[in-house]
Amino acid sequence: SHDSLTNLPNRMLLIDRLNQVLTRLPWRKRLAAVLFLDLDNFKHINDTLGHLIGDHLLVAVSERLQSCLRDGDTIARLGGDEFAIILSDIARAEDVGKVAQKIVNAMSKRFSLKGHELLITTSIGISLYPNHGGDAETLLKTADTAMYRAKGQGRNNYQLYSSG
C-alpha cells in the first residue's frame, strides 16, 4: 500500500482514501480536489546524474510536498516522477489554486543533494469534486489531463481541468 522509496501511499491506497473522502463530502457541502503532479525534466536528472541522485530527489520532493499540505491531506507517489494529492474538505475552489501555487513555489527552490545543487519545477493538474468527476478514477483522469495542459502552457504552473 506504500511506495518503497518515499514511503508515501501508492495508487491503490490513494484511490481507497479518495473513495472515503468522496463518501463523506455530500453531507458536508464541501469540495475535494485531486492534484496530479509531474516533475518537469526529471528524466534529464536521471540521465545526467544517475538514478541514485534521482531517487534522492524524489524523496526530497516528497518531504517538500508534505510541508506544503495540511495533516489530513494525502500525498501519493504513483510511479516514476508522478505524484497525486488529495485535498479534502475545501471550502472554496479558489483555495485549491493557492495550495497549487504554494507547491509550484516550493518545488522551484533549490535542492541540495549529495553535493549537487538541483533546480526542478513541477506541472500540476487539478480536478475538483463534484465539478470534474464523481468517482476516484474520473477525478484522477481529469487531473492528469489538466497536468498535460500545464506542461503545454510552458511547465512550472498549474491548470484547472477544463473540458473545452
mmCIF file of C-alpha atoms in Angstrom, residues 43-163:
data_model
loop_
_atom_site.group_PDB
_atom_site.id
_atom_site.type_symbol
_atom_site.label_atom_id
_atom_site.label_comp_id
_atom_site.label_asym_id
_atom_site.label_seq_id
_atom_site.Cartn_x
_atom_site.Cartn_y
_atom_site.Cartn_z
ATOM 1 C CA LYS A 43 14.431 12.328 -16.946
ATOM 2 C CA HIS A 44 17.308 14.725 -17.592
ATOM 3 C CA ILE A 45 18.433 14.419 -13.947
ATOM 4 C CA ASN A 46 18.319 10.624 -14.075
ATOM 5 C CA ASP A 47 20.171 10.600 -17.412
ATOM 6 C CA THR A 48 22.921 13.026 -16.394
ATOM 7 C CA LEU A 49 23.400 12.359 -12.659
ATOM 8 C CA GLY A 50 22.146 8.786 -12.360
ATOM 9 C CA HIS A 51 19.175 7.070 -10.789
ATOM 10 C CA LEU A 52 20.605 7.234 -7.253
ATOM 11 C CA ILE A 53 20.543 11.051 -7.317
ATOM 12 C CA GLY A 54 17.123 10.872 -8.968
ATOM 13 C CA ASP A 55 15.892 8.680 -6.104
ATOM 14 C CA HIS A 56 17.285 11.109 -3.516
ATOM 15 C CA LEU A 57 15.486 13.920 -5.341
ATOM 16 C CA LEU A 58 12.173 12.006 -5.272
ATOM 17 C CA VAL A 59 12.494 11.550 -1.507
ATOM 18 C CA ALA A 60 13.315 15.249 -1.053
ATOM 19 C CA VAL A 61 10.367 16.225 -3.263
ATOM 20 C CA SER A 62 8.014 14.059 -1.198
ATOM 21 C CA GLU A 63 9.237 15.734 2.006
ATOM 22 C CA ARG A 64 8.827 19.195 0.500
ATOM 23 C CA LEU A 65 5.318 18.347 -0.688
ATOM 24 C CA GLN A 66 4.364 17.208 2.802
ATOM 25 C CA SER A 67 5.499 20.566 4.202
ATOM 26 C CA CYS A 68 3.050 22.349 1.848
ATOM 27 C CA LEU A 69 -0.065 20.485 2.984
ATOM 28 C CA ARG A 70 -2.344 20.003 5.948
ATOM 29 C CA ASP A 71 -2.220 16.872 8.097
ATOM 30 C CA GLY A 72 -5.469 15.479 6.689
ATOM 31 C CA ASP A 73 -4.390 15.717 3.042
ATOM 32 C CA THR A 74 -2.955 12.701 1.211
ATOM 33 C CA ILE A 75 0.137 12.638 -0.978
ATOM 34 C CA ALA A 76 0.845 9.539 -3.054
ATOM 35 C CA ARG A 77 3.601 8.560 -5.417
ATOM 36 C CA LEU A 78 2.062 6.986 -8.478
ATOM 37 C CA GLY A 79 5.353 5.908 -10.000
ATOM 38 C CA GLY A 80 8.365 7.493 -11.626
ATOM 39 C CA ASP A 81 8.154 11.230 -11.020
ATOM 40 C CA GLU A 82 4.362 11.370 -10.748
ATOM 41 C CA PHE A 83 2.623 12.293 -7.521
ATOM 42 C CA ALA A 84 -1.021 12.849 -6.640
ATOM 43 C CA ILE A 85 -2.531 14.813 -3.792
ATOM 44 C CA ILE A 86 -5.999 14.711 -2.308
ATOM 45 C CA LEU A 87 -7.145 17.953 -0.727
ATOM 46 C CA SER A 88 -10.252 17.116 1.251
ATOM 47 C CA ASP A 89 -12.659 19.456 2.960
ATOM 48 C CA ILE A 90 -12.153 22.500 0.716
ATOM 49 C CA ALA A 91 -14.408 25.481 1.369
ATOM 50 C CA ARG A 92 -13.852 27.350 -1.929
ATOM 51 C CA ALA A 93 -12.386 26.347 -5.283
ATOM 52 C CA GLU A 94 -10.014 29.341 -5.137
ATOM 53 C CA ASP A 95 -8.301 27.800 -2.117
ATOM 54 C CA VAL A 96 -7.016 24.948 -4.281
ATOM 55 C CA GLY A 97 -5.183 27.379 -6.559
ATOM 56 C CA LYS A 98 -3.434 28.877 -3.548
ATOM 57 C CA VAL A 99 -2.198 25.440 -2.466
ATOM 58 C CA ALA A 100 -1.089 24.594 -6.011
ATOM 59 C CA GLN A 101 0.860 27.859 -6.269
ATOM 60 C CA LYS A 102 2.473 27.166 -2.899
ATOM 61 C CA ILE A 103 3.644 23.788 -4.261
ATOM 62 C CA VAL A 104 4.926 25.322 -7.521
ATOM 63 C CA ASN A 105 6.887 27.891 -5.482
ATOM 64 C CA ALA A 106 8.266 25.260 -3.081
ATOM 65 C CA MET A 107 9.419 22.982 -5.904
ATOM 66 C CA SER A 108 11.177 25.884 -7.633
ATOM 67 C CA LYS A 109 13.585 26.287 -4.713
ATOM 68 C CA ARG A 110 16.994 24.653 -4.966
ATOM 69 C CA PHE A 111 17.521 21.103 -3.716
ATOM 70 C CA SER A 112 20.955 20.296 -2.227
ATOM 71 C CA LEU A 113 21.575 16.565 -2.612
ATOM 72 C CA LYS A 114 24.815 14.614 -2.264
ATOM 73 C CA GLY A 115 26.970 17.527 -3.399
ATOM 74 C CA HIS A 116 24.620 18.550 -6.213
ATOM 75 C CA GLU A 117 22.528 21.698 -6.374
ATOM 76 C CA LEU A 118 19.408 20.850 -8.337
ATOM 77 C CA LEU A 119 16.628 23.002 -9.697
ATOM 78 C CA ILE A 120 13.396 21.313 -10.672
ATOM 79 C CA THR A 121 9.941 22.545 -11.458
ATOM 80 C CA THR A 122 6.555 20.859 -11.468
ATOM 81 C CA SER A 123 3.456 20.882 -13.621
ATOM 82 C CA ILE A 124 0.190 20.364 -11.759
ATOM 83 C CA GLY A 125 -3.259 19.446 -12.989
ATOM 84 C CA ILE A 126 -6.287 19.980 -10.756
ATOM 85 C CA SER A 127 -9.710 18.388 -10.762
ATOM 86 C CA LEU A 128 -12.499 19.244 -8.352
ATOM 87 C CA TYR A 129 -15.229 17.075 -6.905
ATOM 88 C CA PRO A 130 -18.039 17.197 -7.888
ATOM 89 C CA ASN A 131 -17.386 19.539 -10.854
ATOM 90 C CA HIS A 132 -14.927 17.333 -12.779
ATOM 91 C CA GLY A 133 -15.984 13.846 -11.773
ATOM 92 C CA GLY A 134 -17.952 11.881 -9.243
ATOM 93 C CA ASP A 135 -15.563 8.988 -8.671
ATOM 94 C CA ALA A 136 -11.875 8.469 -7.920
ATOM 95 C CA GLU A 137 -10.802 7.228 -11.366
ATOM 96 C CA THR A 138 -12.532 10.079 -13.204
ATOM 97 C CA LEU A 139 -11.024 12.689 -10.886
ATOM 98 C CA LEU A 140 -7.533 11.231 -11.391
ATOM 99 C CA LYS A 141 -8.048 11.150 -15.163
ATOM 100 C CA THR A 142 -9.264 14.754 -15.355
ATOM 101 C CA ALA A 143 -6.414 15.938 -13.103
ATOM 102 C CA ASP A 144 -3.946 14.090 -15.354
ATOM 103 C CA THR A 145 -5.470 15.780 -18.413
ATOM 104 C CA ALA A 146 -5.111 19.171 -16.720
ATOM 105 C CA MET A 147 -1.469 18.373 -15.862
ATOM 106 C CA TYR A 148 -0.691 17.804 -19.545
ATOM 107 C CA ARG A 149 -2.272 21.172 -20.262
ATOM 108 C CA ALA A 150 0.053 22.723 -17.635
ATOM 109 C CA LYS A 151 3.034 21.176 -19.432
ATOM 110 C CA GLY A 152 1.704 22.556 -22.719
ATOM 111 C CA GLN A 153 1.459 26.021 -21.143
ATOM 112 C CA GLY A 154 5.225 26.075 -20.565
ATOM 113 C CA ARG A 155 5.582 23.887 -17.448
ATOM 114 C CA ASN A 156 6.149 25.151 -13.879
ATOM 115 C CA ASN A 157 2.479 26.044 -13.422
ATOM 116 C CA TYR A 158 -0.877 24.575 -12.534
ATOM 117 C CA GLN A 159 -4.047 24.243 -14.541
ATOM 118 C CA LEU A 160 -7.610 23.505 -13.521
ATOM 119 C CA TYR A 161 -9.343 20.852 -15.605
ATOM 120 C CA SER A 162 -11.453 22.183 -18.438
ATOM 121 C CA SER A 163 -13.428 20.040 -20.843
#
